[in-house]
mmCIF file of C-alpha atoms and ligand atoms in Angstrom:
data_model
loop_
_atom_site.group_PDB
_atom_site.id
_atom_site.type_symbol
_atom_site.label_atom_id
_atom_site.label_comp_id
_atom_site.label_asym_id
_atom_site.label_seq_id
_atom_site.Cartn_x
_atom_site.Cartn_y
_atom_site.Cartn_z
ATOM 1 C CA UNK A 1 48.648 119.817 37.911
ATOM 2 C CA UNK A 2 51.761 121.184 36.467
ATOM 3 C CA UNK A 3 51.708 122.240 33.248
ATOM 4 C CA UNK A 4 53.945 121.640 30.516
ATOM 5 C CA UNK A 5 55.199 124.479 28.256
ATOM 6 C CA UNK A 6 57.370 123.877 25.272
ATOM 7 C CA UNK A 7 60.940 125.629 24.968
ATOM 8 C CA UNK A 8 60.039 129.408 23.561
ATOM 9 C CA UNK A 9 62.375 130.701 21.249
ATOM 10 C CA UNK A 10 65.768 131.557 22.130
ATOM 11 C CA UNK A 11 68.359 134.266 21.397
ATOM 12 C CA UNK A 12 71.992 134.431 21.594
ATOM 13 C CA UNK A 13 73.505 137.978 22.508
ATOM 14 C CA UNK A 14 77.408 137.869 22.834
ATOM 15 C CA UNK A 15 78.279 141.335 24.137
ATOM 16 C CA UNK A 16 79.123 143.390 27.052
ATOM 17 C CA UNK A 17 77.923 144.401 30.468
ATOM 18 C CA UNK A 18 76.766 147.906 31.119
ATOM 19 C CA UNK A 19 76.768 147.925 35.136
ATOM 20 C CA UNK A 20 74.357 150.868 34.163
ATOM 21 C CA UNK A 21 71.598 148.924 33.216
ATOM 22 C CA UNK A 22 71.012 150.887 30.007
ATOM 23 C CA UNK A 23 72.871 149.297 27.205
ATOM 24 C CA UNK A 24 74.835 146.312 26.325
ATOM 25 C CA UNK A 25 73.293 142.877 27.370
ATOM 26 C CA UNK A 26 71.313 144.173 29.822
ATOM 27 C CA UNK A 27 69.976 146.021 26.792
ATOM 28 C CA UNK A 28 69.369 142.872 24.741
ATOM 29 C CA UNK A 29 67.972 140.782 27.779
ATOM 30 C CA UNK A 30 64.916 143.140 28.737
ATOM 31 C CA UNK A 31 64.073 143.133 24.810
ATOM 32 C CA UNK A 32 64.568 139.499 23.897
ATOM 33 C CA UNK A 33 61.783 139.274 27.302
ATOM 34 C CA UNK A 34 59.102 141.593 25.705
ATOM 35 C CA UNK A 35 59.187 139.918 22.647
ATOM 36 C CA UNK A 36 58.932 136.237 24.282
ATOM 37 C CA UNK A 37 62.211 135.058 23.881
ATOM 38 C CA UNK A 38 64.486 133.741 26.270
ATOM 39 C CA UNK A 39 67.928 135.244 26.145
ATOM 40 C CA UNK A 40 71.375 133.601 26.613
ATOM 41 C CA UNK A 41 74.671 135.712 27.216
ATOM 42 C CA UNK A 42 78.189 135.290 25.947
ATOM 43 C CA UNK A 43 79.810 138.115 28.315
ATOM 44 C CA UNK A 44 82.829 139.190 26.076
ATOM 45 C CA UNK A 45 83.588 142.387 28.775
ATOM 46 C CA UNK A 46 82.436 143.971 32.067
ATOM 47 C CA UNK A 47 82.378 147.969 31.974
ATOM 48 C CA UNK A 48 82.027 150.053 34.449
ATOM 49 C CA UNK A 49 79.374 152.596 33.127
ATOM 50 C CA UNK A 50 76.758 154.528 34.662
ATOM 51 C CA UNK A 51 74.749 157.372 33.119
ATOM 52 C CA UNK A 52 77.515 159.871 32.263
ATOM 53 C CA UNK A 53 80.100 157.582 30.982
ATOM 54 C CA UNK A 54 82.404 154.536 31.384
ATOM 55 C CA UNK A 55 85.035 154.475 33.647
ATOM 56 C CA UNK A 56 86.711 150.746 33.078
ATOM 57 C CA UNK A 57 86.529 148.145 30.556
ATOM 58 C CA UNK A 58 87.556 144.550 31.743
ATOM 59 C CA UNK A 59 87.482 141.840 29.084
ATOM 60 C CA UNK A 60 86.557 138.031 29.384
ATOM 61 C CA UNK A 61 89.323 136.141 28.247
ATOM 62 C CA UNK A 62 88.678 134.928 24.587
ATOM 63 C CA UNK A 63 88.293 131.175 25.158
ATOM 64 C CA UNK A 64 85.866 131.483 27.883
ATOM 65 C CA UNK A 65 83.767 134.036 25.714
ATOM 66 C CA UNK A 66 83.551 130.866 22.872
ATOM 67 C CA UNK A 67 82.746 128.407 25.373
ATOM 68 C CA UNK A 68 79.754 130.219 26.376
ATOM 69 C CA UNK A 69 78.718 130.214 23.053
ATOM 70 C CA UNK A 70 79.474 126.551 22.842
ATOM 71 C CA UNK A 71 77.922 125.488 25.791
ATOM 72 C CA UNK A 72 74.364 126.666 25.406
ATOM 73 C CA UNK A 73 74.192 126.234 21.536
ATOM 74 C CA UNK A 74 75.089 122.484 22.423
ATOM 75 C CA UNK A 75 72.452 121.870 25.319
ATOM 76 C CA UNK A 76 70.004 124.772 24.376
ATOM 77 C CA UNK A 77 70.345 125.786 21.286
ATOM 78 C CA UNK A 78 69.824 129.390 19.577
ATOM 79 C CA UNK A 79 67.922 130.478 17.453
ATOM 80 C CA UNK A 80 69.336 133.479 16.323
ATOM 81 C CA UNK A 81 72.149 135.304 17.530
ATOM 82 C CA UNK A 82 73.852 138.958 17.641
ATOM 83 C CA UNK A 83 76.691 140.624 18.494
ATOM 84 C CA UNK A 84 77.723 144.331 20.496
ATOM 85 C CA UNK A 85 80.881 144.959 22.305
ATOM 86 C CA UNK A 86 83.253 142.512 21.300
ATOM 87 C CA UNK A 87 86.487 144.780 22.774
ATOM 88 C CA UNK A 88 89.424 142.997 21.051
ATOM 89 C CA UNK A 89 90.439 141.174 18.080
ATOM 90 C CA UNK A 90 91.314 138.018 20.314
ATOM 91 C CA UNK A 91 87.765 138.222 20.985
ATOM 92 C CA UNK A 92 86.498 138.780 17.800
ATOM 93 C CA UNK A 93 88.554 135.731 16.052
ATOM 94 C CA UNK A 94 87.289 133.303 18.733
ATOM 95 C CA UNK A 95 83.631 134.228 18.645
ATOM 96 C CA UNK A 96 84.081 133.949 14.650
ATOM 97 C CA UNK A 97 85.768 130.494 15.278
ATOM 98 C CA UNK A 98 83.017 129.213 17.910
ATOM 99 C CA UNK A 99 80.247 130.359 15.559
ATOM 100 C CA UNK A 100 81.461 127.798 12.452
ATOM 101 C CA UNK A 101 81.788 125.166 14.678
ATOM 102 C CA UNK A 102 77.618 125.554 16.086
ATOM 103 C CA UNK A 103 76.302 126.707 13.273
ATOM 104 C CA UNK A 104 75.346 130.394 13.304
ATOM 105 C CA UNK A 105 75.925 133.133 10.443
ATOM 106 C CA UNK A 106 75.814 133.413 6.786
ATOM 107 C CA UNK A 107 75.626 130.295 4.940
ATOM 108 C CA UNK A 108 74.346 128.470 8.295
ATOM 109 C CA UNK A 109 70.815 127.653 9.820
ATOM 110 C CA UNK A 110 70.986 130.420 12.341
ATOM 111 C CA UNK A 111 71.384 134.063 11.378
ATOM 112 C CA UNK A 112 73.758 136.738 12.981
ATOM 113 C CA UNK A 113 72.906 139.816 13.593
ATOM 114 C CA UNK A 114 76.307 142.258 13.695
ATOM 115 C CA UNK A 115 76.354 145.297 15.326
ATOM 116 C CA UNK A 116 79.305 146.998 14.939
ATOM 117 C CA UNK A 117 79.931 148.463 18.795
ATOM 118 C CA UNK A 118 82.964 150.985 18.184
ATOM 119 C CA UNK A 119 82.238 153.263 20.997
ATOM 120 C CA UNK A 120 79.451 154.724 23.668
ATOM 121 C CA UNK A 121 77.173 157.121 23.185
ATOM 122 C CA UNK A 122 79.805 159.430 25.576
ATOM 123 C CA UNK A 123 82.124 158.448 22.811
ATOM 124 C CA UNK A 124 84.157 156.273 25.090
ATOM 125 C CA UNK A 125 85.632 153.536 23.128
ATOM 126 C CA UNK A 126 84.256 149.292 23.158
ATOM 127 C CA UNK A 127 86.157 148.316 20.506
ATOM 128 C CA UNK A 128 90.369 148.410 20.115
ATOM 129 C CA UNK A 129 91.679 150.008 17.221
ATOM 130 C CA UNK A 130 93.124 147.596 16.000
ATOM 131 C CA UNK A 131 89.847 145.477 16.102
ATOM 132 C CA UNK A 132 88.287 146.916 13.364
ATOM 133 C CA UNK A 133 89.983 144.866 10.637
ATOM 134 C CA UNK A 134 88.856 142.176 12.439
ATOM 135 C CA UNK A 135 85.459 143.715 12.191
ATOM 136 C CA UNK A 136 86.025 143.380 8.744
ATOM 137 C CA UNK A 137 87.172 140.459 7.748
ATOM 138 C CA UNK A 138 85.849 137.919 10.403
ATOM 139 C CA UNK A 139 82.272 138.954 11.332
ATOM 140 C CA UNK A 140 81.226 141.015 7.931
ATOM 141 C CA UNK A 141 81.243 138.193 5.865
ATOM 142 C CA UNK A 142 79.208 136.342 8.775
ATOM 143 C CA UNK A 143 76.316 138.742 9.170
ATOM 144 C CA UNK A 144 72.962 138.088 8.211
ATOM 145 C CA UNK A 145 72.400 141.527 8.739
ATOM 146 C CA UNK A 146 74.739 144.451 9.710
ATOM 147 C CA UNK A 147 73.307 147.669 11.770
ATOM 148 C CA UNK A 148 76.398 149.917 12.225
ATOM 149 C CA UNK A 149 75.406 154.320 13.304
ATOM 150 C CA UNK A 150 76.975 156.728 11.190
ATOM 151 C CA UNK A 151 80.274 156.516 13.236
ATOM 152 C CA UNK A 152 80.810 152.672 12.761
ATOM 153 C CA UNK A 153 80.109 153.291 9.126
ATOM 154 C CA UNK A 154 82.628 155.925 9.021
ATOM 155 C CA UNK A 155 85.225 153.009 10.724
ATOM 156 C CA UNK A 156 84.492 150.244 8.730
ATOM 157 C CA UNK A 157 84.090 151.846 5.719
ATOM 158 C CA UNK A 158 86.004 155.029 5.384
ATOM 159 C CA UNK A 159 82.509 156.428 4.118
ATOM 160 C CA UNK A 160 81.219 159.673 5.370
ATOM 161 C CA UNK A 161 77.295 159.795 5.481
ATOM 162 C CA UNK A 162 75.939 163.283 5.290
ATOM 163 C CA UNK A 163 71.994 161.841 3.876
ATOM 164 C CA UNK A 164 70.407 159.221 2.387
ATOM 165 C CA UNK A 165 72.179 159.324 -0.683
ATOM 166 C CA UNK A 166 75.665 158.651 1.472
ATOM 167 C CA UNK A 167 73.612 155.610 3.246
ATOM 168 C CA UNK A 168 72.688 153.597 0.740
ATOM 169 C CA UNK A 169 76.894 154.286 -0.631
ATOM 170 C CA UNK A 170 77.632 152.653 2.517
ATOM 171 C CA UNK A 171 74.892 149.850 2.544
ATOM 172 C CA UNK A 172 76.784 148.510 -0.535
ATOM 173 C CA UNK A 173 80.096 148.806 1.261
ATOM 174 C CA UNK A 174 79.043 146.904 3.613
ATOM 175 C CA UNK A 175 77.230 144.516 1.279
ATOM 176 C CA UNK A 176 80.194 144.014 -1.145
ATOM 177 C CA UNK A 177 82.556 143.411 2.045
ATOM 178 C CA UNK A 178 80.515 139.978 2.608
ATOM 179 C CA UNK A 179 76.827 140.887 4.671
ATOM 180 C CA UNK A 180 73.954 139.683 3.281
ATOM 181 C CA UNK A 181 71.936 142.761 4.276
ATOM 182 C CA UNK A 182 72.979 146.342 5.441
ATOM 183 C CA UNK A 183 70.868 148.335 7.705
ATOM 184 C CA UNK A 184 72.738 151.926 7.693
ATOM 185 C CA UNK A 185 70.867 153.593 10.824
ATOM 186 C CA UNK A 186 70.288 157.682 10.788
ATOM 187 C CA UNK A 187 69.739 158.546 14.296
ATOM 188 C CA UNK A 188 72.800 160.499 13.957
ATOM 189 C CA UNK A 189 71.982 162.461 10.516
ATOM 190 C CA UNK A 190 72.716 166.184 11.384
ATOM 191 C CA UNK A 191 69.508 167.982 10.998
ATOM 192 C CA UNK A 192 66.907 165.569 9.493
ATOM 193 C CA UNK A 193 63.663 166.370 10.980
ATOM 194 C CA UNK A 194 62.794 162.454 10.999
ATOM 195 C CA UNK A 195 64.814 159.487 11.437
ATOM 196 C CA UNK A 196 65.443 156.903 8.762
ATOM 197 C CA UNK A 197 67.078 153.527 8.829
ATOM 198 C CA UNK A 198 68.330 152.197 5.250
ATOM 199 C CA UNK A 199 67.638 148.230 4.603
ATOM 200 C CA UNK A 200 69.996 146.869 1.420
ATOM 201 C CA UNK A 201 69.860 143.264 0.559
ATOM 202 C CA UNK A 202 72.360 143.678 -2.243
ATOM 203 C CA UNK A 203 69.407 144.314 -4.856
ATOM 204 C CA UNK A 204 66.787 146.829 -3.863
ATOM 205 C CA UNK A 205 66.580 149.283 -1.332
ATOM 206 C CA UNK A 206 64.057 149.954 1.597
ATOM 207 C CA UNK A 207 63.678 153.160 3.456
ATOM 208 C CA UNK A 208 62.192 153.192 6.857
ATOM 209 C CA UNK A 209 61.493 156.136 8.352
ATOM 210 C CA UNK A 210 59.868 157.880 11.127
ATOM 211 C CA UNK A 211 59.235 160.508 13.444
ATOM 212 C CA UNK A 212 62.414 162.081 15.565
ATOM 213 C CA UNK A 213 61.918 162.365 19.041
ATOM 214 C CA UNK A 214 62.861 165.669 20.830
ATOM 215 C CA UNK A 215 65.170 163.721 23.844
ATOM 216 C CA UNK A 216 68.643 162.848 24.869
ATOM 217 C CA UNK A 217 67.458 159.752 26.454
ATOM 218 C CA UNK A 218 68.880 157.377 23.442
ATOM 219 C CA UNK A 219 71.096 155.073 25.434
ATOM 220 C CA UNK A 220 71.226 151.477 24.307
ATOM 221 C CA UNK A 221 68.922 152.545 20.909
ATOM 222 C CA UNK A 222 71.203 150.848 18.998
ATOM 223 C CA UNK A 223 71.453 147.602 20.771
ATOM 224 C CA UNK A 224 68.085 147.634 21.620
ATOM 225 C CA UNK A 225 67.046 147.845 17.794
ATOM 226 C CA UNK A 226 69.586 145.036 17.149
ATOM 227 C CA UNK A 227 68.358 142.933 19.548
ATOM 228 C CA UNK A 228 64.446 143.089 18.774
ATOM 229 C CA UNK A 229 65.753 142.247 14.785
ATOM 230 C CA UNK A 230 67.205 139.443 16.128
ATOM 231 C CA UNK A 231 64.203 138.559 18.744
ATOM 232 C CA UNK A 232 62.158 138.303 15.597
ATOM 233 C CA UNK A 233 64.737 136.260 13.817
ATOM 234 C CA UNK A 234 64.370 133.791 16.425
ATOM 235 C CA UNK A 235 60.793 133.859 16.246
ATOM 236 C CA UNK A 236 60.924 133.006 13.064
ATOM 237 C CA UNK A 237 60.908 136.631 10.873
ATOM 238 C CA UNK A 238 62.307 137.417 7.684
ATOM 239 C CA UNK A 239 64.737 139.787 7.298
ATOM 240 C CA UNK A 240 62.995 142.529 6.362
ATOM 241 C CA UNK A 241 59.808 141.557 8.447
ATOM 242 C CA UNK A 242 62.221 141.580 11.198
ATOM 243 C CA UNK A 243 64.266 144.795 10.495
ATOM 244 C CA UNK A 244 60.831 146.501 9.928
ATOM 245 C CA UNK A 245 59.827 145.509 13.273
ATOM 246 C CA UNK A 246 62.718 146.578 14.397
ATOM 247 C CA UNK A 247 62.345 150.166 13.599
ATOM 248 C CA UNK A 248 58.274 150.403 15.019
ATOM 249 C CA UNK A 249 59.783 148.817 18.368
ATOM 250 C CA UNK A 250 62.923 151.718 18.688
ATOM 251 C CA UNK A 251 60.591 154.127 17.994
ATOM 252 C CA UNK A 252 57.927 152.916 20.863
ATOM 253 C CA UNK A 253 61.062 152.175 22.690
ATOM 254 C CA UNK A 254 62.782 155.866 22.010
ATOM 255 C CA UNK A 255 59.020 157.661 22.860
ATOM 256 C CA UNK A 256 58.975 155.781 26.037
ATOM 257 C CA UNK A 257 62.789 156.470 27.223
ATOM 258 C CA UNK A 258 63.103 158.070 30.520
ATOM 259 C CA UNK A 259 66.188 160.275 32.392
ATOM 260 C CA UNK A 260 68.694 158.207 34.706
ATOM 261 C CA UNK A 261 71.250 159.290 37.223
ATOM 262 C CA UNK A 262 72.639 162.887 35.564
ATOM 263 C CA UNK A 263 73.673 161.749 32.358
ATOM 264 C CA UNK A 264 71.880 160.154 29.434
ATOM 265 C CA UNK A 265 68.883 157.802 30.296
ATOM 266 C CA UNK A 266 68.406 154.606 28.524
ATOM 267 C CA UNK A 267 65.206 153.630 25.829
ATOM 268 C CA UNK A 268 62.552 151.568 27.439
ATOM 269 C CA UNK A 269 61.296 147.920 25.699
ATOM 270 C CA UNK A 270 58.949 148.051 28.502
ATOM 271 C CA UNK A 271 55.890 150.051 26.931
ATOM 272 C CA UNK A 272 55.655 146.688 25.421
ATOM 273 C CA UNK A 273 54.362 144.534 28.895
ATOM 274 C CA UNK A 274 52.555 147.835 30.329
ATOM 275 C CA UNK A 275 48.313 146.773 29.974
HETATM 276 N N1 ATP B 1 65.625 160.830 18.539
HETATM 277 C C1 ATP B 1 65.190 159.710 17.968
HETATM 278 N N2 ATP B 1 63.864 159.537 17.694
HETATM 279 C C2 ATP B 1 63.408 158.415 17.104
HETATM 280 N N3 ATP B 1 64.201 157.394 16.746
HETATM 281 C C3 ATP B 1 65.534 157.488 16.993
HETATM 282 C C4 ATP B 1 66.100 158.650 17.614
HETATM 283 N N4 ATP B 1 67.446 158.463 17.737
HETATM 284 C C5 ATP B 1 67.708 157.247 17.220
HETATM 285 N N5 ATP B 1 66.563 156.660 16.751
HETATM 286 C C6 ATP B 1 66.443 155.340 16.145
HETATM 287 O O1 ATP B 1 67.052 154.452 17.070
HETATM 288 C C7 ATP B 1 67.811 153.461 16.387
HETATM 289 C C8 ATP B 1 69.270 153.565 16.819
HETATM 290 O O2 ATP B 1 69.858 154.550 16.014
HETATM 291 P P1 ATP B 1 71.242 155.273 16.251
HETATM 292 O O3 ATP B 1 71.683 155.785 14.916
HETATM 293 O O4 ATP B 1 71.082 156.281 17.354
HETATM 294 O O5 ATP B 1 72.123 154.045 16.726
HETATM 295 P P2 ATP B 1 73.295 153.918 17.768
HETATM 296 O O6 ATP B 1 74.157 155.146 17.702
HETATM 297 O O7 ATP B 1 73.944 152.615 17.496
HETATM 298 O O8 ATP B 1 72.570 153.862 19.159
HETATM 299 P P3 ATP B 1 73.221 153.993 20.623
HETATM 300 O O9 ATP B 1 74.700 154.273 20.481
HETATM 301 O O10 ATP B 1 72.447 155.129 21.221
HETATM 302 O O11 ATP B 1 72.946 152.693 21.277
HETATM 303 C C9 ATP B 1 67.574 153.727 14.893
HETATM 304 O O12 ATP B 1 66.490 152.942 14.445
HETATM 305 C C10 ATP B 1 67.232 155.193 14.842
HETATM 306 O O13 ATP B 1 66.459 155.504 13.693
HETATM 307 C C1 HMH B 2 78.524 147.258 27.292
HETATM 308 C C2 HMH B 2 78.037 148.205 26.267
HETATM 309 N N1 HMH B 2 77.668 147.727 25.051
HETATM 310 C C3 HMH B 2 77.222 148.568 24.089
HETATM 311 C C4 HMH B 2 77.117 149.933 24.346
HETATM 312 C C5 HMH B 2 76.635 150.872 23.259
HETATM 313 O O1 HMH B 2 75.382 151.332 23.466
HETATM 314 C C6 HMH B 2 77.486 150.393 25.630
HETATM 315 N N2 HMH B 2 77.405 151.719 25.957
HETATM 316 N N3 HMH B 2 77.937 149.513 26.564
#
């Protein structure tokens, strides 16, 4: 007898590929999988990356990025959805446009989770310059939840974050520019001993912090914490049940990273399926 499963909950990531394996949606695949989700792609770029770098960037046109986005929110359906590399404003105004018309961000059934790609962790740049307004004004306003580093902050915001106090000036930048909830990440704080991610919701603030790891093996940390948020969000989370999970699964995730080719190795979700 065959058995008959139900559809699991499903996730949305519209983002690049990192022919690297480490970041991007190959990034937010492997995690939507160890938390029981099944993942759908909207490729908005190929890059060619590998551990020390990226050496091209070739983008999807923009149409064919939205009708991936139509085309399994119509037959599938998501139920939640985030963003990473995005490359271009072209891009970025037809994912906003394709989002409206099925339904997912602010003010609609399915939340967005935004996270503000700019650059890699080499410092080679994912996003055109003039893409950040874009940023701005067409995905802000749409996020459930925004995770930018201390780099993307500096970007969008013009706001320099030196500690905590500089976070939480950002998280209500960020707020007051449209998202419904901030998360202002601290991996890259210059000398804190731990490592503390700043939820704002507009009213109250929540501090999560933990232990810093001793390794240069944070590749894909960022997308990787974006994407288990929004794994939970499709289970069925709350926002800050979600962003808290978020933070216990990087820092499993960070612990269990591992070296790669001779550059920077990638965080592992995988700690998660081991027995
Ligand atoms: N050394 C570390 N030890 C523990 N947690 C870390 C460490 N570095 C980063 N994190 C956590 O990983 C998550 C990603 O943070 P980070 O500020 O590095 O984002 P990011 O720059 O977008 O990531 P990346 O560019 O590496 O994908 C955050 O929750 C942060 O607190
Ligand atoms: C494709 C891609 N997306 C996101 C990042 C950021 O981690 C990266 N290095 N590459």
């Amino acid at each position: 007898m065959t058995g008959v499963r139900q559809q699991p909950p499903t996730a949305l990531t519209i983002a690049g590929s990192d022919s690297g394996g480490g970041a991007g949606l190959q990034a937010d695949l492997r995690t939507f999988f160890a938390h029981g989700v099944h993942g759908m792609t909207a490729i908005t770029a190929v890059t060619v990356q590998n551990s020390v770098g990226v050496q091209g960037v070739t983008e999807i046109p923009p149409g064919v990025v939205a009708d991936q986005i139509r085309s399994v929110a119509g037959d599938i359906g998501v139920g939640a959805a985030k963003t990473g590399m995005l490359a271009s404003a072209e891009i970025i105004r037809a994912v906003a446009g394709a989002l409206d018309e099925v339904g997912i961000g602010a003010g609609h059934p399915t939340p967005l989770v935004l996270d503000p790609v700019a650059a890699s962790m080499h410092g080679d740049p994912l996003l055109a310059e003039q893409a950040l307004e874009a940023i701005r004004t067409e995905l802000v306003p749409r996020a459930t939840v925004v995770t930018p580093n201390l780099d993307e902050v500096r970007l969008l915001t013009g706001i320099d974050v030196a500690d905590t106090d500089g976070q939480r000036d950002a998280a209500r930048a960020l707020v007051k520019m449209g998202a419904r909830h901030a998360l202002i990440k601290g991996g890259h704080l210059k000398g804190a001993t731990d490592c503390l991610d700043l939820l704002y919701d507009g009213a109250e603030f929540t501090e999560l912090s933990g232990p810093r790891y001793d390794t240069e093996h944070t590749h894909g940390g960022g997308d990787t914490l974006a994407a288990a948020i929004t794994a939970e969000l499709a289970r069925g989370a709350t926002v800050p049940d979600a962003v808290a999970h978020g933070k216990r699964f990087i820092e499993r995730c960070v612990a269990d990273s591992y070296p790669l080719g001779a550059g920077i190795g990638p965080v592992s979700p995988l700690w998660r399926l081991e027995g």
